[in-house]
Amino acid sequence: MVAPLIKNSGEFIAKQIQYEKSQSLAAEADRALELIGRAIRMAGYQNANSSIASARKNSSSSNYIQIQKNNGYRGSDSLMVKQEISQGVDFDCIGNTLSNERTKNNLAQQGFLVDRQASATKGVKVNGGSLICQSLDRQGRIQNTTLMNGIHHLSFELLPASAG
């Protein structure tokens, strides 16, 4: 009488754990896509009060969003976006407040790419790579932070410009 109850409880707990893992992965994926979308929306932002704003008005906007195809883990693409700092409070992809210290040539930058899972021990089978967020530290150097694991591929496709 107790054995079936223990078996059912064990199955229920296993299913609950599986459900919670899938919910956690979905939340991580939603957050990662939110961060990528926010970075893309901010790409090319120019502060009107900036001393370099007038000099940049005539520069090409192609430098603000850069996509490199097939250069990451398993042929994944990478994305790098750049922007000036606003008068308000802005954050990078890992939650650091953007400041002049966290810029290079007066531009904040954020990158997203898939790399091998750094936390996986040697010889252990890994399920995909890690989605990495690249941002600048207070010395203007690139720092990598893992946003989530289990990413098999990241691809960015250019959409044709709409006429109207």
mmCIF file with all atom_site columns, C-alpha atoms in Angstrom:
data_model
loop_
_atom_site.group_PDB
_atom_site.id
_atom_site.type_symbol
_atom_site.label_atom_id
_atom_site.label_alt_id
_atom_site.label_comp_id
_atom_site.label_asym_id
_atom_site.label_entity_id
_atom_site.label_seq_id
_atom_site.pdbx_PDB_ins_code
_atom_site.Cartn_x
_atom_site.Cartn_y
_atom_site.Cartn_z
_atom_site.occupancy
_atom_site.B_iso_or_equiv
_atom_site.pdbx_formal_charge
_atom_site.auth_seq_id
_atom_site.auth_comp_id
_atom_site.auth_asym_id
_atom_site.auth_atom_id
_atom_site.pdbx_PDB_model_num
ATOM 1   C CA . MET A 1 1   ? 0.000  0.000  0.000   1.00 0.00 ? 1   MET A CA 1
ATOM 2   C CA . VAL A 1 2   ? 2.878  2.376  0.760   1.00 0.00 ? 2   VAL A CA 1
ATOM 3   C CA . ALA A 1 3   ? 4.980  1.362  -2.270  1.00 0.00 ? 3   ALA A CA 1
ATOM 4   C CA . PRO A 1 4   ? 2.517  2.706  -4.913  1.00 0.00 ? 4   PRO A CA 1
ATOM 5   C CA . LEU A 1 5   ? 2.185  5.928  -2.959  1.00 0.00 ? 5   LEU A CA 1
ATOM 6   C CA . ILE A 1 6   ? 5.974  6.365  -2.831  1.00 0.00 ? 6   ILE A CA 1
ATOM 7   C CA . LYS A 1 7   ? 6.234  5.552  -6.552  1.00 0.00 ? 7   LYS A CA 1
ATOM 8   C CA . ASN A 1 8   ? 3.546  8.103  -7.446  1.00 0.00 ? 8   ASN A CA 1
ATOM 9   C CA . SER A 1 9   ? 5.161  10.721 -5.222  1.00 0.00 ? 9   SER A CA 1
ATOM 10  C CA . GLY A 1 10  ? 8.539  10.104 -6.875  1.00 0.00 ? 10  GLY A CA 1
ATOM 11  C CA . GLU A 1 11  ? 7.034  10.431 -10.362 1.00 0.00 ? 11  GLU A CA 1
ATOM 12  C CA . PHE A 1 12  ? 5.222  13.599 -9.359  1.00 0.00 ? 12  PHE A CA 1
ATOM 13  C CA . ILE A 1 13  ? 8.406  15.133 -7.942  1.00 0.00 ? 13  ILE A CA 1
ATOM 14  C CA . ALA A 1 14  ? 10.359 14.223 -11.102 1.00 0.00 ? 14  ALA A CA 1
ATOM 15  C CA . LYS A 1 15  ? 7.695  15.836 -13.313 1.00 0.00 ? 15  LYS A CA 1
ATOM 16  C CA . GLN A 1 16  ? 7.595  18.908 -11.076 1.00 0.00 ? 16  GLN A CA 1
ATOM 17  C CA . ILE A 1 17  ? 11.378 19.305 -11.333 1.00 0.00 ? 17  ILE A CA 1
ATOM 18  C CA . GLN A 1 18  ? 11.230 18.897 -15.126 1.00 0.00 ? 18  GLN A CA 1
ATOM 19  C CA . TYR A 1 19  ? 8.445  21.503 -15.320 1.00 0.00 ? 19  TYR A CA 1
ATOM 20  C CA . GLU A 1 20  ? 10.362 23.978 -13.146 1.00 0.00 ? 20  GLU A CA 1
ATOM 21  C CA . LYS A 1 21  ? 13.501 23.536 -15.281 1.00 0.00 ? 21  LYS A CA 1
ATOM 22  C CA . SER A 1 22  ? 11.558 24.222 -18.484 1.00 0.00 ? 22  SER A CA 1
ATOM 23  C CA . GLN A 1 23  ? 9.918  27.292 -16.902 1.00 0.00 ? 23  GLN A CA 1
ATOM 24  C CA . SER A 1 24  ? 13.328 28.558 -15.778 1.00 0.00 ? 24  SER A CA 1
ATOM 25  C CA . LEU A 1 25  ? 14.799 28.085 -19.267 1.00 0.00 ? 25  LEU A CA 1
ATOM 26  C CA . ALA A 1 26  ? 11.843 29.882 -20.835 1.00 0.00 ? 26  ALA A CA 1
ATOM 27  C CA . ALA A 1 27  ? 12.279 32.803 -18.430 1.00 0.00 ? 27  ALA A CA 1
ATOM 28  C CA . GLU A 1 28  ? 16.035 32.964 -19.175 1.00 0.00 ? 28  GLU A CA 1
ATOM 29  C CA . ALA A 1 29  ? 15.339 32.928 -22.922 1.00 0.00 ? 29  ALA A CA 1
ATOM 30  C CA . ASP A 1 30  ? 12.716 35.679 -22.597 1.00 0.00 ? 30  ASP A CA 1
ATOM 31  C CA . ARG A 1 31  ? 15.152 37.803 -20.611 1.00 0.00 ? 31  ARG A CA 1
ATOM 32  C CA . ALA A 1 32  ? 17.971 37.248 -23.122 1.00 0.00 ? 32  ALA A CA 1
ATOM 33  C CA . LEU A 1 33  ? 15.729 38.231 -26.045 1.00 0.00 ? 33  LEU A CA 1
ATOM 34  C CA . GLU A 1 34  ? 14.565 41.292 -24.118 1.00 0.00 ? 34  GLU A CA 1
ATOM 35  C CA . LEU A 1 35  ? 18.193 42.361 -23.577 1.00 0.00 ? 35  LEU A CA 1
ATOM 36  C CA . ILE A 1 36  ? 19.101 41.820 -27.240 1.00 0.00 ? 36  ILE A CA 1
ATOM 37  C CA . GLY A 1 37  ? 16.023 43.755 -28.371 1.00 0.00 ? 37  GLY A CA 1
ATOM 38  C CA . ARG A 1 38  ? 16.760 46.647 -26.016 1.00 0.00 ? 38  ARG A CA 1
ATOM 39  C CA . ALA A 1 39  ? 20.365 46.818 -27.232 1.00 0.00 ? 39  ALA A CA 1
ATOM 40  C CA . ILE A 1 40  ? 19.225 46.884 -30.870 1.00 0.00 ? 40  ILE A CA 1
ATOM 41  C CA . ARG A 1 41  ? 16.706 49.655 -30.146 1.00 0.00 ? 41  ARG A CA 1
ATOM 42  C CA . MET A 1 42  ? 19.413 51.752 -28.467 1.00 0.00 ? 42  MET A CA 1
ATOM 43  C CA . ALA A 1 43  ? 21.979 51.152 -31.215 1.00 0.00 ? 43  ALA A CA 1
ATOM 44  C CA . GLY A 1 44  ? 23.148 54.380 -32.762 1.00 0.00 ? 44  GLY A CA 1
ATOM 45  C CA . TYR A 1 45  ? 21.652 56.605 -30.065 1.00 0.00 ? 45  TYR A CA 1
ATOM 46  C CA . GLN A 1 46  ? 23.325 60.009 -30.172 1.00 0.00 ? 46  GLN A CA 1
ATOM 47  C CA . ASN A 1 47  ? 23.141 62.377 -27.232 1.00 0.00 ? 47  ASN A CA 1
ATOM 48  C CA . ALA A 1 48  ? 22.172 65.836 -28.505 1.00 0.00 ? 48  ALA A CA 1
ATOM 49  C CA . ASN A 1 49  ? 24.259 67.454 -25.746 1.00 0.00 ? 49  ASN A CA 1
ATOM 50  C CA . SER A 1 50  ? 27.341 65.406 -26.569 1.00 0.00 ? 50  SER A CA 1
ATOM 51  C CA . SER A 1 51  ? 30.439 67.192 -27.817 1.00 0.00 ? 51  SER A CA 1
ATOM 52  C CA . ILE A 1 52  ? 30.885 64.518 -30.470 1.00 0.00 ? 52  ILE A CA 1
ATOM 53  C CA . ALA A 1 53  ? 27.247 64.518 -31.622 1.00 0.00 ? 53  ALA A CA 1
ATOM 54  C CA . SER A 1 54  ? 27.759 67.128 -34.331 1.00 0.00 ? 54  SER A CA 1
ATOM 55  C CA . ALA A 1 55  ? 30.843 65.330 -35.626 1.00 0.00 ? 55  ALA A CA 1
ATOM 56  C CA . ARG A 1 56  ? 28.957 62.014 -35.726 1.00 0.00 ? 56  ARG A CA 1
ATOM 57  C CA . LYS A 1 57  ? 25.892 63.352 -37.562 1.00 0.00 ? 57  LYS A CA 1
ATOM 58  C CA . ASN A 1 58  ? 27.646 62.827 -40.873 1.00 0.00 ? 58  ASN A CA 1
ATOM 59  C CA . SER A 1 59  ? 29.201 59.480 -39.977 1.00 0.00 ? 59  SER A CA 1
ATOM 60  C CA . SER A 1 60  ? 27.853 56.197 -41.247 1.00 0.00 ? 60  SER A CA 1
ATOM 61  C CA . SER A 1 61  ? 25.307 54.458 -39.050 1.00 0.00 ? 61  SER A CA 1
ATOM 62  C CA . SER A 1 62  ? 26.579 51.065 -40.226 1.00 0.00 ? 62  SER A CA 1
ATOM 63  C CA . ASN A 1 63  ? 29.130 51.060 -37.410 1.00 0.00 ? 63  ASN A CA 1
ATOM 64  C CA . TYR A 1 64  ? 26.442 51.112 -34.721 1.00 0.00 ? 64  TYR A CA 1
ATOM 65  C CA . ILE A 1 65  ? 25.134 47.618 -35.470 1.00 0.00 ? 65  ILE A CA 1
ATOM 66  C CA . GLN A 1 66  ? 27.564 44.951 -36.618 1.00 0.00 ? 66  GLN A CA 1
ATOM 67  C CA . ILE A 1 67  ? 26.612 41.367 -37.373 1.00 0.00 ? 67  ILE A CA 1
ATOM 68  C CA . GLN A 1 68  ? 29.320 38.801 -37.953 1.00 0.00 ? 68  GLN A CA 1
ATOM 69  C CA . LYS A 1 69  ? 28.051 35.668 -39.631 1.00 0.00 ? 69  LYS A CA 1
ATOM 70  C CA . ASN A 1 70  ? 29.195 32.144 -38.726 1.00 0.00 ? 70  ASN A CA 1
ATOM 71  C CA . ASN A 1 71  ? 31.977 33.170 -36.350 1.00 0.00 ? 71  ASN A CA 1
ATOM 72  C CA . GLY A 1 72  ? 30.704 31.670 -33.101 1.00 0.00 ? 72  GLY A CA 1
ATOM 73  C CA . TYR A 1 73  ? 30.007 28.279 -31.564 1.00 0.00 ? 73  TYR A CA 1
ATOM 74  C CA . ARG A 1 74  ? 28.703 25.829 -34.194 1.00 0.00 ? 74  ARG A CA 1
ATOM 75  C CA . GLY A 1 75  ? 28.528 28.577 -36.819 1.00 0.00 ? 75  GLY A CA 1
ATOM 76  C CA . SER A 1 76  ? 26.486 30.996 -34.724 1.00 0.00 ? 76  SER A CA 1
ATOM 77  C CA . ASP A 1 77  ? 26.378 34.691 -35.573 1.00 0.00 ? 77  ASP A CA 1
ATOM 78  C CA . SER A 1 78  ? 27.396 37.501 -33.251 1.00 0.00 ? 78  SER A CA 1
ATOM 79  C CA . LEU A 1 79  ? 25.928 40.955 -32.774 1.00 0.00 ? 79  LEU A CA 1
ATOM 80  C CA . MET A 1 80  ? 27.704 44.113 -31.575 1.00 0.00 ? 80  MET A CA 1
ATOM 81  C CA . VAL A 1 81  ? 25.804 47.357 -30.976 1.00 0.00 ? 81  VAL A CA 1
ATOM 82  C CA . LYS A 1 82  ? 27.160 50.773 -30.036 1.00 0.00 ? 82  LYS A CA 1
ATOM 83  C CA . GLN A 1 83  ? 25.538 53.900 -28.638 1.00 0.00 ? 83  GLN A CA 1
ATOM 84  C CA . GLU A 1 84  ? 26.325 57.144 -26.891 1.00 0.00 ? 84  GLU A CA 1
ATOM 85  C CA . ILE A 1 85  ? 25.380 57.604 -23.247 1.00 0.00 ? 85  ILE A CA 1
ATOM 86  C CA . SER A 1 86  ? 22.107 59.435 -22.593 1.00 0.00 ? 86  SER A CA 1
ATOM 87  C CA . GLN A 1 87  ? 21.441 62.074 -19.926 1.00 0.00 ? 87  GLN A CA 1
ATOM 88  C CA . GLY A 1 88  ? 19.297 59.548 -18.037 1.00 0.00 ? 88  GLY A CA 1
ATOM 89  C CA . VAL A 1 89  ? 20.224 56.215 -16.509 1.00 0.00 ? 89  VAL A CA 1
ATOM 90  C CA . ASP A 1 90  ? 21.067 53.462 -18.992 1.00 0.00 ? 90  ASP A CA 1
ATOM 91  C CA . PHE A 1 91  ? 22.130 49.898 -18.287 1.00 0.00 ? 91  PHE A CA 1
ATOM 92  C CA . ASP A 1 92  ? 24.237 47.406 -20.193 1.00 0.00 ? 92  ASP A CA 1
ATOM 93  C CA . CYS A 1 93  ? 23.187 43.809 -20.817 1.00 0.00 ? 93  CYS A CA 1
ATOM 94  C CA . ILE A 1 94  ? 24.249 42.651 -17.350 1.00 0.00 ? 94  ILE A CA 1
ATOM 95  C CA . GLY A 1 95  ? 22.717 45.511 -15.396 1.00 0.00 ? 95  GLY A CA 1
ATOM 96  C CA . ASN A 1 96  ? 25.718 47.806 -14.964 1.00 0.00 ? 96  ASN A CA 1
ATOM 97  C CA . THR A 1 97  ? 24.873 51.498 -15.107 1.00 0.00 ? 97  THR A CA 1
ATOM 98  C CA . LEU A 1 98  ? 26.411 52.978 -18.249 1.00 0.00 ? 98  LEU A CA 1
ATOM 99  C CA . SER A 1 99  ? 28.815 55.824 -17.613 1.00 0.00 ? 99  SER A CA 1
ATOM 100 C CA . ASN A 1 100 ? 31.645 57.544 -19.467 1.00 0.00 ? 100 ASN A CA 1
ATOM 101 C CA . GLU A 1 101 ? 34.026 55.066 -17.812 1.00 0.00 ? 101 GLU A CA 1
ATOM 102 C CA . ARG A 1 102 ? 32.225 52.207 -19.553 1.00 0.00 ? 102 ARG A CA 1
ATOM 103 C CA . THR A 1 103 ? 32.765 53.585 -23.063 1.00 0.00 ? 103 THR A CA 1
ATOM 104 C CA . LYS A 1 104 ? 35.340 53.268 -25.793 1.00 0.00 ? 104 LYS A CA 1
ATOM 105 C CA . ASN A 1 105 ? 35.698 56.307 -28.066 1.00 0.00 ? 105 ASN A CA 1
ATOM 106 C CA . ASN A 1 106 ? 32.681 57.762 -26.210 1.00 0.00 ? 106 ASN A CA 1
ATOM 107 C CA . LEU A 1 107 ? 30.494 54.819 -27.244 1.00 0.00 ? 107 LEU A CA 1
ATOM 108 C CA . ALA A 1 108 ? 29.021 52.165 -24.990 1.00 0.00 ? 108 ALA A CA 1
ATOM 109 C CA . GLN A 1 109 ? 28.939 48.768 -26.634 1.00 0.00 ? 109 GLN A CA 1
ATOM 110 C CA . GLN A 1 110 ? 27.127 45.514 -26.058 1.00 0.00 ? 110 GLN A CA 1
ATOM 111 C CA . GLY A 1 111 ? 27.690 42.248 -27.844 1.00 0.00 ? 111 GLY A CA 1
ATOM 112 C CA . PHE A 1 112 ? 25.858 38.944 -27.962 1.00 0.00 ? 112 PHE A CA 1
ATOM 113 C CA . LEU A 1 113 ? 27.376 35.665 -29.130 1.00 0.00 ? 113 LEU A CA 1
ATOM 114 C CA . VAL A 1 114 ? 27.320 31.941 -28.465 1.00 0.00 ? 114 VAL A CA 1
ATOM 115 C CA . ASP A 1 115 ? 30.508 30.342 -27.189 1.00 0.00 ? 115 ASP A CA 1
ATOM 116 C CA . ARG A 1 116 ? 31.456 26.997 -25.685 1.00 0.00 ? 116 ARG A CA 1
ATOM 117 C CA . GLN A 1 117 ? 30.135 26.472 -22.191 1.00 0.00 ? 117 GLN A CA 1
ATOM 118 C CA . ALA A 1 118 ? 32.979 27.665 -20.002 1.00 0.00 ? 118 ALA A CA 1
ATOM 119 C CA . SER A 1 119 ? 31.529 26.118 -16.856 1.00 0.00 ? 119 SER A CA 1
ATOM 120 C CA . ALA A 1 120 ? 31.418 22.586 -18.271 1.00 0.00 ? 120 ALA A CA 1
ATOM 121 C CA . THR A 1 121 ? 34.148 20.319 -16.961 1.00 0.00 ? 121 THR A CA 1
ATOM 122 C CA . LYS A 1 122 ? 36.349 18.536 -19.455 1.00 0.00 ? 122 LYS A CA 1
ATOM 123 C CA . GLY A 1 123 ? 34.909 15.284 -20.736 1.00 0.00 ? 123 GLY A CA 1
ATOM 124 C CA . VAL A 1 124 ? 31.337 16.112 -19.725 1.00 0.00 ? 124 VAL A CA 1
ATOM 125 C CA . LYS A 1 125 ? 28.812 16.115 -22.564 1.00 0.00 ? 125 LYS A CA 1
ATOM 126 C CA . VAL A 1 126 ? 27.375 19.613 -22.936 1.00 0.00 ? 126 VAL A CA 1
ATOM 127 C CA . ASN A 1 127 ? 23.980 20.473 -24.322 1.00 0.00 ? 127 ASN A CA 1
ATOM 128 C CA . GLY A 1 128 ? 24.723 23.479 -26.540 1.00 0.00 ? 128 GLY A CA 1
ATOM 129 C CA . GLY A 1 129 ? 26.812 26.546 -25.862 1.00 0.00 ? 129 GLY A CA 1
ATOM 130 C CA . SER A 1 130 ? 26.494 29.632 -23.692 1.00 0.00 ? 130 SER A CA 1
ATOM 131 C CA . LEU A 1 131 ? 24.858 32.891 -24.733 1.00 0.00 ? 131 LEU A CA 1
ATOM 132 C CA . ILE A 1 132 ? 27.437 35.517 -23.830 1.00 0.00 ? 132 ILE A CA 1
ATOM 133 C CA . CYS A 1 133 ? 26.832 39.194 -23.216 1.00 0.00 ? 133 CYS A CA 1
ATOM 134 C CA . GLN A 1 134 ? 29.818 41.431 -23.912 1.00 0.00 ? 134 GLN A CA 1
ATOM 135 C CA . SER A 1 135 ? 29.981 44.861 -22.318 1.00 0.00 ? 135 SER A CA 1
ATOM 136 C CA . LEU A 1 136 ? 32.679 47.270 -21.227 1.00 0.00 ? 136 LEU A CA 1
ATOM 137 C CA . ASP A 1 137 ? 34.082 47.372 -17.704 1.00 0.00 ? 137 ASP A CA 1
ATOM 138 C CA . ARG A 1 138 ? 35.092 50.598 -15.951 1.00 0.00 ? 138 ARG A CA 1
ATOM 139 C CA . GLN A 1 139 ? 38.432 50.597 -17.760 1.00 0.00 ? 139 GLN A CA 1
ATOM 140 C CA . GLY A 1 140 ? 36.748 50.295 -21.170 1.00 0.00 ? 140 GLY A CA 1
ATOM 141 C CA . ARG A 1 141 ? 37.778 46.640 -21.613 1.00 0.00 ? 141 ARG A CA 1
ATOM 142 C CA . ILE A 1 142 ? 35.403 43.999 -22.928 1.00 0.00 ? 142 ILE A CA 1
ATOM 143 C CA . GLN A 1 143 ? 34.011 41.690 -20.251 1.00 0.00 ? 143 GLN A CA 1
ATOM 144 C CA . ASN A 1 144 ? 32.096 38.501 -21.013 1.00 0.00 ? 144 ASN A CA 1
ATOM 145 C CA . THR A 1 145 ? 29.150 37.357 -18.909 1.00 0.00 ? 145 THR A CA 1
ATOM 146 C CA . THR A 1 146 ? 27.094 34.211 -19.475 1.00 0.00 ? 146 THR A CA 1
ATOM 147 C CA . LEU A 1 147 ? 23.388 34.971 -19.834 1.00 0.00 ? 147 LEU A CA 1
ATOM 148 C CA . MET A 1 148 ? 22.254 31.364 -20.275 1.00 0.00 ? 148 MET A CA 1
ATOM 149 C CA . ASN A 1 149 ? 23.453 27.888 -21.240 1.00 0.00 ? 149 ASN A CA 1
ATOM 150 C CA . GLY A 1 150 ? 22.016 25.292 -23.606 1.00 0.00 ? 150 GLY A CA 1
ATOM 151 C CA . ILE A 1 151 ? 22.047 27.476 -26.732 1.00 0.00 ? 151 ILE A CA 1
ATOM 152 C CA . HIS A 1 152 ? 22.525 25.476 -29.913 1.00 0.00 ? 152 HIS A CA 1
ATOM 153 C CA . HIS A 1 153 ? 22.611 28.303 -32.461 1.00 0.00 ? 153 HIS A CA 1
ATOM 154 C CA . LEU A 1 154 ? 22.201 32.086 -32.721 1.00 0.00 ? 154 LEU A CA 1
ATOM 155 C CA . SER A 1 155 ? 21.411 33.642 -36.070 1.00 0.00 ? 155 SER A CA 1
ATOM 156 C CA . PHE A 1 156 ? 20.635 37.196 -37.167 1.00 0.00 ? 156 PHE A CA 1
ATOM 157 C CA . GLU A 1 157 ? 19.026 37.848 -40.534 1.00 0.00 ? 157 GLU A CA 1
ATOM 158 C CA . LEU A 1 158 ? 18.801 41.244 -42.197 1.00 0.00 ? 158 LEU A CA 1
ATOM 159 C CA . LEU A 1 159 ? 15.329 42.205 -43.310 1.00 0.00 ? 159 LEU A CA 1
ATOM 160 C CA . PRO A 1 160 ? 14.843 44.148 -46.529 1.00 0.00 ? 160 PRO A CA 1
ATOM 161 C CA . ALA A 1 161 ? 14.036 47.804 -45.970 1.00 0.00 ? 161 ALA A CA 1
ATOM 162 C CA . SER A 1 162 ? 10.343 48.529 -46.339 1.00 0.00 ? 162 SER A CA 1
ATOM 163 C CA . ALA A 1 163 ? 9.394  51.088 -48.948 1.00 0.00 ? 163 ALA A CA 1
ATOM 164 C CA . GLY A 1 164 ? 6.937  53.262 -47.215 1.00 0.00 ? 164 GLY A CA 1
#
